[in-house]
């Protein structure tokens, strides 16, 4: 047994690494706890370049971290480690801020660990307030016209209107006709190169291309759009805090909300704003004000006040946080982050497709232009690359790359499944219906016969001692794509007892019906969101707010695990 009394005479210290989420500091252990290190230093603290940190025994199996400056919070740890001859080592933590307890610069210890534990805040977020907002009275403040007008105003381009910006956007779906326009059309050779040479069909009238001649802001317009959801995707923030995730507004074509007109006439637009970290020097904790803004909505029972907070966040910004609705949030930034995605349903023989755009202001010529540019769908590998007979220029590189993703795809929990996809393999369209849908059915493309890719996946599964099959892995990769998540993987078994949850009829917010909860009308959400995605995002956000350490997966990996837009 460990002689705690003796060890009180010589403070134990050890190397630790900053693993902080928020203004409070949480530390992750690294290496073995020993009694031979008199002190350690940690670099890059908030208030000083270095800080001496001591691990002080307090009572049996309890230890307290102290800093010489007293600027970091006390941290208690339960230890269970055979290296300490009974004193032990584990990763069970409790923490409190320096403001909550007496932690003087002299290094005076708190008298009990219970005092510290009581200072830890806990959260129980309401996912329908702090993560997914679909109440119509709140959404009424987020008209499509307001968003488009704000983007046009920010551009400073004389004569540009929201209607023209909209028309030019949907003209990308029409074949090239005017040699003088600056629009990238669906049959533009430059676009084919941008989209890696993979198929990208035109969708002219009566499909979505008709909107190039339609004013969405006229009364009873055929191309009007209504807001159906606001989404907090803090879970998409990377572990290193390079940015603070995505914050979204979903719009649905108004004809899709009417039972008499919705058949074959639906279309959705998702503005997915990537929010820069206002304090990147603080890592992920620099996002705290943004996360707090959403967390505070849980306890705000006044719907109008919740609407006020969200309206300010999206359109005005607050403190040092800029507005969500900003040109640079949708792709026009050095890191190419943020985008606008579309779910295109308007009757076309090529079926339902999901596509992606970047909003780009270009002043390389006079006058400047502001255009929605078609780009690849991220994390949407072209299905034909799974075909053993594919002669695509990327096929050999894809076969060499994909086996490296098996470990992430073989996760035991649905929320832990992850996939990274270099853009050279991504397609510009994610097809989920019509005969073209086989283009995104990865298992169909791979086929049942022996192939080098099938063998490589089998080898990775064997190395992991996994009971999953090759087809399970390929179906999981398919689930990470837009077409898979929104339709192709609906209720599909993906191995080890996991079943991919259902969408709400190709979308995850159902614009075709409403529900009334506590007297408020709102749009319902899919089973996938309700039962799987939102509970996971809730846990991620609560862990951040409670400063709970996470097992690191890499600085650029989203803290929520998923790399898909989902």
Coordinates of C-alpha atoms in Angstrom, one line a residue:
X1 CA 0.0 0.0 0.0
X2 CA 1.1 3.6 -0.6
X3 CA 2.2 5.4 2.5
X4 CA 0.3 8.7 1.9
X5 CA 1.6 10.2 5.1
X6 CA 5.2 9.8 4.1
X7 CA 4.5 11.2 0.6
X8 CA 3.0 14.3 2.0
X9 CA 6.5 15.3 2.9
X10 CA 7.6 15.4 -0.7
X11 CA 5.2 16.8 -3.2
X12 CA 4.9 14.7 -6.3
X13 CA 5.0 16.4 -9.7
X14 CA 4.7 15.2 -13.2
X15 CA 4.6 16.3 -16.8
X16 CA 1.2 17.4 -17.9
X17 CA -0.2 18.9 -21.1
X18 CA -2.8 21.6 -21.4
X19 CA -6.1 20.1 -22.5
X20 CA -8.3 23.0 -21.7
X21 CA -11.6 23.7 -23.3
X22 CA -12.7 26.9 -21.7
X23 CA -11.5 29.7 -19.3
X24 CA -11.1 27.0 -16.7
X25 CA -8.2 24.7 -17.3
X26 CA -8.3 21.0 -17.4
X27 CA -5.1 19.0 -17.7
X28 CA -4.5 15.7 -19.4
X29 CA -1.9 13.3 -18.0
X30 CA 1.1 12.3 -20.0
X31 CA 3.6 9.8 -18.8
X32 CA 3.9 8.0 -15.5
X33 CA 3.5 9.7 -12.1
X34 CA 6.7 9.4 -10.2
X35 CA 8.1 10.9 -7.0
X36 CA 11.4 11.9 -8.5
X37 CA 10.5 15.1 -10.3
X38 CA 10.7 18.2 -8.0
X39 CA 8.6 20.4 -10.5
X40 CA 7.6 20.8 -14.1
X41 CA 6.9 23.7 -16.4
X42 CA 4.1 24.2 -18.8
X43 CA 4.4 26.6 -21.8
X44 CA 2.0 29.1 -23.2
X45 CA -0.4 29.8 -20.3
X46 CA -2.9 32.6 -20.6
X47 CA -1.2 35.0 -18.3
X48 CA 2.5 34.0 -18.4
X49 CA 4.9 32.2 -20.7
X50 CA 5.6 29.5 -18.2
X51 CA 4.2 28.3 -14.9
X52 CA 5.5 25.8 -12.3
X53 CA 2.9 23.2 -11.6
X54 CA 3.0 20.9 -8.6
X55 CA 0.9 17.8 -7.9
X56 CA 0.3 17.9 -4.1
X57 CA -0.9 14.8 -2.2
X58 CA -4.0 15.7 -0.2
X59 CA -5.4 12.5 1.1
X60 CA -5.3 8.9 0.2
X61 CA -5.7 8.5 -3.6
X62 CA -6.4 12.2 -3.9
X63 CA -4.0 14.8 -5.4
X64 CA -4.3 18.5 -6.1
X65 CA -2.5 20.4 -8.8
X66 CA -1.1 23.8 -7.8
X67 CA 0.5 26.6 -9.8
X68 CA 3.1 29.0 -8.5
X69 CA 1.1 32.0 -9.8
X70 CA -2.3 30.8 -8.6
X71 CA -3.7 31.8 -12.0
X72 CA -4.9 28.4 -13.0
X73 CA -7.7 26.5 -11.2
X74 CA -7.1 23.8 -8.7
X75 CA -7.6 20.4 -10.1
X76 CA -8.2 17.2 -8.2
X77 CA -7.5 13.7 -9.4
X78 CA -8.3 10.2 -8.3
X79 CA -5.2 8.0 -8.8
X80 CA -5.1 4.3 -9.4
X81 CA -1.7 3.2 -10.7
X82 CA 0.4 0.2 -9.8
X83 CA 3.5 2.3 -10.6
X84 CA 2.7 4.2 -7.3
X85 CA 2.6 1.0 -5.3
X86 CA -1.0 1.3 -4.4
X87 CA -1.4 5.1 -4.8
X88 CA -2.5 4.4 -8.4
X89 CA -3.3 6.4 -11.5
X90 CA -6.5 7.1 -13.5
X91 CA -8.1 9.8 -15.6
X92 CA -11.0 10.7 -13.2
X93 CA -11.0 14.4 -12.8
X94 CA -12.8 17.2 -10.9
X95 CA -12.0 20.8 -11.4
X96 CA -12.9 24.3 -10.2
X97 CA -11.9 27.8 -11.2
X98 CA -9.5 29.9 -9.2
X99 CA -12.4 32.3 -8.6
X100 CA -14.4 29.6 -6.9
X101 CA -11.9 28.5 -4.3
X102 CA -9.1 30.0 -2.2
X103 CA -6.0 29.3 -4.2
X104 CA -3.5 31.9 -3.1
X105 CA -0.1 32.6 -4.7
X106 CA 1.5 31.1 -1.6
X107 CA 0.2 27.7 -2.8
X108 CA -2.1 27.1 0.1
X109 CA -4.1 23.9 -0.4
X110 CA -7.8 23.6 -0.1
X111 CA -8.7 21.5 2.9
X112 CA -10.8 18.9 1.1
X113 CA -11.4 17.7 -2.4
X114 CA -15.1 17.8 -1.8
X115 CA -14.9 21.6 -1.7
X116 CA -13.4 21.6 -5.1
X117 CA -15.8 19.2 -6.6
X118 CA -18.8 21.3 -5.5
X119 CA -17.6 24.1 -7.8
X120 CA -17.9 22.1 -11.0
X121 CA -20.8 23.4 -13.2
X122 CA -23.0 20.8 -14.9
X123 CA -25.3 21.3 -17.9
X124 CA -28.4 19.6 -19.2
X125 CA -29.0 21.3 -22.5
X126 CA -32.3 21.4 -24.3
X127 CA -31.4 20.2 -27.8
X128 CA -34.4 21.9 -29.3
X129 CA -33.3 25.2 -27.9
X130 CA -29.5 25.1 -27.9
X131 CA -28.8 22.9 -30.9
X132 CA -31.7 22.8 -33.3
X133 CA -34.3 25.6 -33.5
X134 CA -37.4 25.1 -35.7
X135 CA -40.1 27.2 -34.0
X136 CA -41.8 29.3 -36.7
X137 CA -42.1 32.4 -34.5
X138 CA -38.3 32.5 -34.2
X139 CA -37.7 31.6 -37.8
X140 CA -39.9 34.5 -38.9
X141 CA -37.0 36.8 -38.3
X142 CA -34.7 34.9 -40.7
X143 CA -36.3 35.5 -44.0
X144 CA -34.4 34.4 -47.1
X145 CA -34.6 38.0 -48.4
X146 CA -33.0 39.4 -45.3
X147 CA -30.0 37.0 -45.7
X148 CA -29.5 37.7 -49.4
X149 CA -29.9 41.5 -48.9
X150 CA -27.3 41.4 -46.1
X151 CA -24.8 39.6 -48.3
X152 CA -25.4 42.0 -51.2
X153 CA -24.9 45.0 -48.9
X154 CA -21.6 43.6 -47.6
X155 CA -20.3 43.2 -51.1
X156 CA -20.4 46.9 -51.8
X157 CA -21.0 46.2 -55.5
X158 CA -23.0 49.0 -57.1
X159 CA -26.2 47.9 -58.7
X160 CA -26.1 44.3 -57.4
X161 CA -29.5 43.2 -56.0
X162 CA -30.5 40.1 -54.0
X163 CA -32.7 39.0 -56.9
X164 CA -29.7 39.2 -59.3
X165 CA -27.5 37.3 -56.9
X166 CA -30.2 34.6 -56.7
X167 CA -30.7 34.4 -60.4
X168 CA -27.0 34.2 -61.2
X169 CA -26.7 31.4 -58.6
X170 CA -29.3 29.2 -60.3
X171 CA -28.0 30.0 -63.8
X172 CA -25.1 27.8 -62.9
X173 CA -27.5 24.9 -63.4
X174 CA -28.2 26.0 -67.0
X175 CA -25.9 25.4 -70.0
X176 CA -23.6 28.1 -71.2
X177 CA -25.3 30.6 -73.6
X178 CA -23.8 34.1 -73.0
X179 CA -20.1 34.5 -73.7
X180 CA -20.1 37.8 -71.8
X181 CA -21.4 36.6 -68.4
X182 CA -19.1 35.7 -65.5
X183 CA -21.2 32.8 -64.4
X184 CA -19.7 29.3 -64.1
X185 CA -22.2 27.1 -66.0
X186 CA -22.8 23.4 -65.5
X187 CA -21.1 22.6 -68.9
X188 CA -18.1 24.9 -68.4
X189 CA -14.8 23.0 -69.1
X190 CA -13.3 24.9 -66.2
X191 CA -15.9 23.6 -63.9
X192 CA -15.3 20.0 -65.0
X193 CA -11.7 20.4 -63.9
X194 CA -12.7 21.9 -60.6
X195 CA -15.0 19.0 -60.0
X196 CA -12.2 16.4 -60.7
X197 CA -13.7 15.4 -64.1
X198 CA -16.6 13.6 -62.5
X199 CA -20.1 13.9 -63.9
X200 CA -22.1 17.1 -63.3
X201 CA -25.3 17.3 -65.3
X202 CA -27.1 20.5 -66.2
X203 CA -30.6 20.9 -64.6
X204 CA -32.4 23.6 -66.7
X205 CA -36.1 24.4 -66.6
X206 CA -38.4 22.9 -65.6
X207 CA -35.8 21.8 -63.0
X208 CA -33.9 24.2 -60.7
X209 CA -32.4 26.2 -63.6
X210 CA -35.7 27.9 -64.1
X211 CA -34.9 30.0 -61.0
X212 CA -32.5 32.1 -63.0
X213 CA -35.5 33.9 -64.4
X214 CA -37.6 34.0 -61.2
X215 CA -37.8 36.6 -58.5
X216 CA -38.0 34.8 -55.1
X217 CA -39.1 37.9 -53.3
X218 CA -42.3 38.6 -55.2
X219 CA -45.6 37.8 -53.6
X220 CA -46.6 34.1 -54.2
X221 CA -43.4 33.6 -56.2
X222 CA -42.8 30.1 -57.6
X223 CA -39.3 30.3 -56.3
X224 CA -39.9 31.7 -52.8
X225 CA -38.1 30.2 -49.9
X226 CA -39.0 29.9 -46.2
X227 CA -36.8 29.3 -43.2
X228 CA -37.2 25.9 -41.5
X229 CA -34.3 25.6 -39.1
X230 CA -31.3 27.1 -37.3
X231 CA -28.6 24.7 -36.3
X232 CA -25.6 24.9 -34.0
X233 CA -22.8 22.7 -35.3
X234 CA -20.1 23.5 -32.7
X235 CA -19.3 19.8 -32.9
X236 CA -17.6 20.5 -36.2
X237 CA -14.9 22.6 -34.5
X238 CA -11.5 21.0 -34.7
X239 CA -9.7 20.0 -31.5
X240 CA -7.0 22.7 -32.0
X241 CA -9.7 25.4 -32.1
X242 CA -8.7 26.6 -35.5
X243 CA -12.3 27.6 -35.9
X244 CA -15.5 27.3 -33.9
X245 CA -17.6 25.1 -36.1
X246 CA -20.6 25.9 -38.3
X247 CA -23.8 27.7 -37.7
X248 CA -26.6 27.1 -40.2
X249 CA -29.8 28.4 -41.6
X250 CA -32.0 26.0 -43.6
X251 CA -34.5 27.2 -46.2
X252 CA -37.1 25.2 -48.1
X253 CA -38.8 26.1 -51.4
X254 CA -42.2 27.3 -50.4
X255 CA -43.9 25.0 -52.8
X256 CA -42.5 22.1 -50.8
X257 CA -44.5 23.1 -47.8
X258 CA -47.8 22.9 -49.6
X259 CA -49.3 19.3 -50.0
X260 CA -50.8 20.4 -53.3
X261 CA -47.5 21.5 -54.9
X262 CA -44.8 19.7 -53.1
X263 CA -44.6 16.6 -55.2
X264 CA -41.5 16.9 -57.4
X265 CA -41.2 20.5 -56.5
X266 CA -39.1 20.6 -53.4
X267 CA -35.7 22.3 -52.9
X268 CA -33.7 23.2 -49.9
X269 CA -30.8 25.6 -49.3
X270 CA -28.5 25.3 -46.3
X271 CA -26.3 28.3 -45.4
X272 CA -23.4 26.7 -43.5
X273 CA -21.3 29.5 -42.0
X274 CA -17.9 28.6 -40.6
X275 CA -17.2 30.8 -37.6
X276 CA -13.6 31.9 -37.1
X277 CA -12.2 31.6 -33.6
X278 CA -12.2 35.1 -32.1
X279 CA -9.3 34.1 -29.8
X280 CA -7.2 31.5 -31.7
X281 CA -4.3 31.9 -29.3
X282 CA -6.6 30.3 -26.6
X283 CA -7.3 27.2 -28.7
X284 CA -10.8 25.8 -28.4
X285 CA -11.6 27.8 -25.3
X286 CA -11.5 30.9 -27.6
X287 CA -15.0 29.7 -28.8
X288 CA -16.5 30.0 -25.3
X289 CA -18.6 33.1 -25.9
X290 CA -20.2 31.5 -29.0
X291 CA -21.0 28.3 -27.2
X292 CA -22.4 30.2 -24.2
X293 CA -24.7 32.1 -26.5
X294 CA -26.3 28.9 -27.5
X295 CA -26.2 27.2 -24.1
X296 CA -28.0 30.2 -22.5
X297 CA -31.0 29.5 -24.7
X298 CA -31.8 26.3 -22.7
X299 CA -32.8 28.3 -19.6
X300 CA -34.5 31.2 -21.5
X301 CA -38.2 30.4 -21.4
X302 CA -39.2 33.6 -23.2
X303 CA -39.4 32.6 -26.9
X304 CA -39.0 36.3 -28.0
X305 CA -35.9 36.7 -26.0
X306 CA -34.4 33.5 -27.5
X307 CA -35.3 34.9 -30.9
X308 CA -33.5 38.2 -29.9
X309 CA -30.3 36.4 -29.0
X310 CA -30.3 34.3 -32.2
X311 CA -31.2 37.3 -34.4
X312 CA -28.3 39.3 -33.0
X313 CA -25.9 36.3 -33.3
X314 CA -26.7 35.7 -37.0
X315 CA -27.2 39.2 -38.3
X316 CA -25.3 41.6 -36.1
X317 CA -22.8 39.7 -34.0
X318 CA -22.0 40.6 -30.4
X319 CA -18.9 41.6 -28.5
X320 CA -16.0 40.5 -30.7
X321 CA -18.0 37.9 -32.5
X322 CA -18.9 39.0 -36.1
X323 CA -22.3 38.2 -37.6
X324 CA -22.9 34.7 -39.0
X325 CA -24.4 36.1 -42.2
X326 CA -21.2 37.4 -43.7
X327 CA -19.7 36.7 -47.2
X328 CA -16.4 35.4 -45.7
X329 CA -18.3 32.7 -43.7
X330 CA -19.4 30.9 -46.8
X331 CA -16.1 30.1 -48.5
X332 CA -14.5 33.4 -49.3
X333 CA -11.6 33.1 -46.8
X334 CA -8.0 31.9 -46.9
X335 CA -8.9 28.5 -45.5
X336 CA -11.8 27.9 -48.0
X337 CA -14.2 27.1 -45.0
X338 CA -17.9 27.4 -45.0
X339 CA -20.3 26.7 -47.9
X340 CA -23.9 26.7 -49.1
X341 CA -25.4 23.3 -49.9
X342 CA -28.5 22.5 -51.9
X343 CA -30.9 19.5 -51.9
X344 CA -32.3 19.7 -55.4
X345 CA -35.7 17.9 -55.9
X346 CA -37.3 20.0 -58.7
X347 CA -38.4 17.4 -61.3
X348 CA -35.4 16.3 -63.3
X349 CA -34.6 12.9 -64.9
X350 CA -31.3 12.8 -63.1
X351 CA -33.1 12.5 -59.8
X352 CA -32.6 14.1 -56.4
X353 CA -29.1 15.5 -55.9
X354 CA -27.1 17.3 -53.3
X355 CA -24.7 20.0 -54.5
X356 CA -22.3 22.5 -52.9
X357 CA -21.4 26.1 -53.6
X358 CA -19.0 28.8 -52.3
X359 CA -20.0 32.5 -52.2
X360 CA -17.0 34.3 -53.7
X361 CA -16.4 38.0 -54.2
X362 CA -14.0 38.5 -57.2
X363 CA -12.4 41.8 -57.9
X364 CA -9.9 40.6 -60.4
X365 CA -11.8 42.5 -63.1
X366 CA -14.0 45.6 -63.1
X367 CA -16.7 45.6 -61.8
X368 CA -16.4 43.1 -58.9
X369 CA -18.7 40.1 -58.9
X370 CA -20.4 38.2 -56.1
X371 CA -21.3 34.7 -57.2
X372 CA -22.2 31.3 -55.8
X373 CA -19.6 29.0 -57.4
X374 CA -20.2 25.3 -57.8
X375 CA -17.6 23.2 -56.0
X376 CA -17.1 19.6 -54.9
X377 CA -19.3 18.0 -52.2
X378 CA -16.9 17.5 -49.3
X379 CA -16.6 13.9 -48.0
X380 CA -18.5 12.7 -51.0
X381 CA -16.1 10.4 -52.9
X382 CA -17.2 9.6 -56.4
X383 CA -18.7 6.1 -56.2
X384 CA -17.0 5.0 -59.4
X385 CA -13.7 5.0 -57.6
X386 CA -14.7 1.9 -55.7
X387 CA -15.2 0.1 -59.0
X388 CA -12.2 -2.3 -59.5
X389 CA -12.4 -1.7 -63.2
X390 CA -12.4 2.1 -62.9
X391 CA -10.0 3.9 -65.2
X392 CA -10.4 7.3 -63.6
X393 CA -7.0 9.1 -63.2
X394 CA -7.7 9.1 -59.4
X395 CA -8.5 5.4 -59.1
X396 CA -5.1 4.1 -58.2
X397 CA -4.5 6.8 -55.6
X398 CA -8.0 6.2 -54.1
X399 CA -7.4 2.4 -53.8
X400 CA -4.1 3.2 -52.0
X401 CA -5.8 5.8 -49.7
X402 CA -9.1 4.3 -48.7
X403 CA -7.8 1.4 -46.5
X404 CA -6.3 4.1 -44.2
X405 CA -9.8 5.1 -43.3
X406 CA -10.9 1.7 -42.2
X407 CA -10.1 2.2 -38.5
X408 CA -12.2 5.4 -38.3
X409 CA -15.0 3.7 -40.1
X410 CA -14.9 0.6 -37.9
X411 CA -15.9 2.5 -34.7
X412 CA -18.1 0.6 -32.3
X413 CA -20.5 3.5 -31.9
X414 CA -22.4 5.3 -34.6
X415 CA -21.3 8.7 -33.4
X416 CA -17.7 7.7 -33.5
X417 CA -17.7 6.7 -37.2
X418 CA -15.5 9.1 -39.1
X419 CA -14.1 9.5 -42.6
X420 CA -11.6 11.9 -44.1
X421 CA -11.6 12.4 -47.8
X422 CA -9.1 14.3 -49.9
X423 CA -10.8 16.6 -52.3
X424 CA -9.3 15.0 -55.3
X425 CA -11.7 12.1 -54.8
X426 CA -14.8 14.2 -54.2
X427 CA -17.7 14.5 -56.7
X428 CA -19.7 17.6 -57.5
X429 CA -23.0 15.9 -57.2
X430 CA -24.3 13.4 -54.6
X431 CA -27.1 11.5 -56.3
X432 CA -29.7 9.8 -54.2
X433 CA -32.5 8.7 -56.6
X434 CA -33.1 7.6 -60.2
X435 CA -30.9 5.1 -62.0
X436 CA -28.0 7.5 -61.4
X437 CA -28.1 6.8 -57.7
X438 CA -26.0 3.7 -58.2
X439 CA -23.2 6.2 -58.8
X440 CA -23.2 6.8 -55.0
X441 CA -23.9 3.2 -53.9
X442 CA -20.4 2.3 -52.9
X443 CA -21.0 -1.4 -52.2
X444 CA -22.7 -1.8 -55.6
X445 CA -19.7 -0.1 -57.3
X446 CA -17.2 -2.3 -55.4
X447 CA -19.0 -5.4 -56.3
X448 CA -18.8 -8.9 -54.6
X449 CA -15.8 -10.2 -56.5
X450 CA -12.2 -10.3 -55.3
X451 CA -10.2 -7.1 -56.0
X452 CA -7.2 -5.3 -54.7
X453 CA -9.3 -2.8 -52.7
X454 CA -11.4 -5.5 -51.2
X455 CA -8.3 -7.3 -50.1
X456 CA -6.7 -4.2 -48.6
X457 CA -9.9 -3.5 -46.6
X458 CA -9.9 -7.1 -45.4
X459 CA -6.3 -6.8 -44.3
X460 CA -7.1 -3.6 -42.2
X461 CA -10.1 -5.3 -40.6
X462 CA -8.0 -8.3 -39.7
X463 CA -5.3 -6.1 -38.1
X464 CA -8.0 -4.5 -36.0
X465 CA -9.5 -7.9 -35.0
X466 CA -12.8 -6.5 -36.3
X467 CA -15.8 -8.7 -37.0
X468 CA -17.0 -6.2 -39.6
X469 CA -17.1 -7.1 -43.3
X470 CA -15.8 -5.2 -46.2
X471 CA -19.3 -4.3 -47.3
X472 CA -20.0 -2.9 -43.7
X473 CA -17.0 -0.6 -44.1
X474 CA -18.1 0.5 -47.6
X475 CA -21.7 1.1 -46.4
X476 CA -20.3 3.2 -43.5
X477 CA -18.3 5.3 -46.0
X478 CA -21.5 5.7 -48.0
X479 CA -23.3 6.9 -44.9
X480 CA -20.8 9.8 -44.6
X481 CA -21.8 11.1 -48.0
X482 CA -24.7 13.4 -48.5
X483 CA -26.7 10.9 -50.5
X484 CA -26.0 8.2 -48.0
X485 CA -27.0 10.2 -44.9
X486 CA -30.0 11.7 -46.5
X487 CA -31.5 8.6 -48.2
X488 CA -29.4 5.7 -49.4
X489 CA -28.4 4.5 -45.9
X490 CA -31.9 4.9 -44.4
X491 CA -32.4 2.1 -41.8
X492 CA -29.5 0.1 -43.4
X493 CA -27.5 -2.3 -41.2
X494 CA -23.9 -1.3 -41.2
X495 CA -22.4 -4.0 -39.0
X496 CA -21.9 -4.9 -35.3
X497 CA -25.6 -4.4 -34.7
X498 CA -25.6 -0.7 -35.9
X499 CA -28.3 0.5 -38.1
X500 CA -28.1 3.9 -39.8
X501 CA -31.0 6.0 -38.6
X502 CA -33.8 7.3 -40.8
X503 CA -34.0 10.7 -42.4
X504 CA -37.3 12.6 -42.6
X505 CA -38.0 12.0 -46.3
X506 CA -34.6 12.9 -47.8
X507 CA -34.2 15.9 -45.5
X508 CA -33.5 16.0 -41.7
X509 CA -36.0 18.9 -41.1
X510 CA -39.4 18.1 -42.6
X511 CA -40.8 21.2 -44.3
X512 CA -43.9 19.4 -45.5
X513 CA -45.6 19.2 -42.1
X514 CA -45.6 21.0 -38.8
X515 CA -46.1 20.0 -35.1
X516 CA -47.3 22.0 -32.2
X517 CA -45.4 21.8 -28.9
X518 CA -46.3 23.8 -25.9
X519 CA -48.5 26.0 -28.1
X520 CA -45.7 26.8 -30.5
X521 CA -45.7 25.6 -34.2
X522 CA -42.4 24.1 -35.4
X523 CA -41.1 21.9 -38.1
X524 CA -40.3 18.3 -37.0
X525 CA -36.9 16.7 -37.3
X526 CA -35.8 13.3 -38.5
X527 CA -35.3 10.2 -36.3
X528 CA -31.6 10.4 -37.1
X529 CA -31.3 13.9 -35.6
X530 CA -33.7 13.2 -32.7
X531 CA -32.3 9.8 -31.6
X532 CA -28.6 9.9 -32.7
X533 CA -27.1 13.1 -33.9
X534 CA -28.5 15.7 -31.5
X535 CA -27.9 13.6 -28.3
X536 CA -24.3 13.2 -29.4
X537 CA -23.9 16.9 -30.2
X538 CA -25.4 17.7 -26.8
X539 CA -22.8 15.6 -25.1
X540 CA -20.0 17.2 -27.0
X541 CA -21.2 20.7 -26.1
X542 CA -21.8 19.8 -22.4
X543 CA -18.4 18.2 -22.1
X544 CA -16.9 21.4 -23.5
X545 CA -18.8 23.6 -21.0
X546 CA -17.9 21.3 -18.1
X547 CA -14.3 21.1 -19.1
X548 CA -14.2 17.4 -19.4
X549 CA -11.1 16.0 -21.1
X550 CA -11.5 14.0 -24.3
X551 CA -9.3 11.4 -25.8
X552 CA -7.4 13.3 -28.5
X553 CA -7.9 12.2 -32.1
X554 CA -5.8 14.8 -33.8
X555 CA -5.7 18.6 -33.9
X556 CA -7.7 18.9 -37.1
X557 CA -10.4 16.3 -36.2
X558 CA -13.8 17.7 -35.3
X559 CA -14.5 17.4 -31.6
X560 CA -17.7 15.7 -32.5
X561 CA -15.9 13.0 -34.6
X562 CA -18.0 13.2 -37.8
X563 CA -16.3 14.8 -40.7
X564 CA -19.4 14.8 -42.8
X565 CA -21.7 17.8 -43.1
X566 CA -24.6 15.7 -41.7

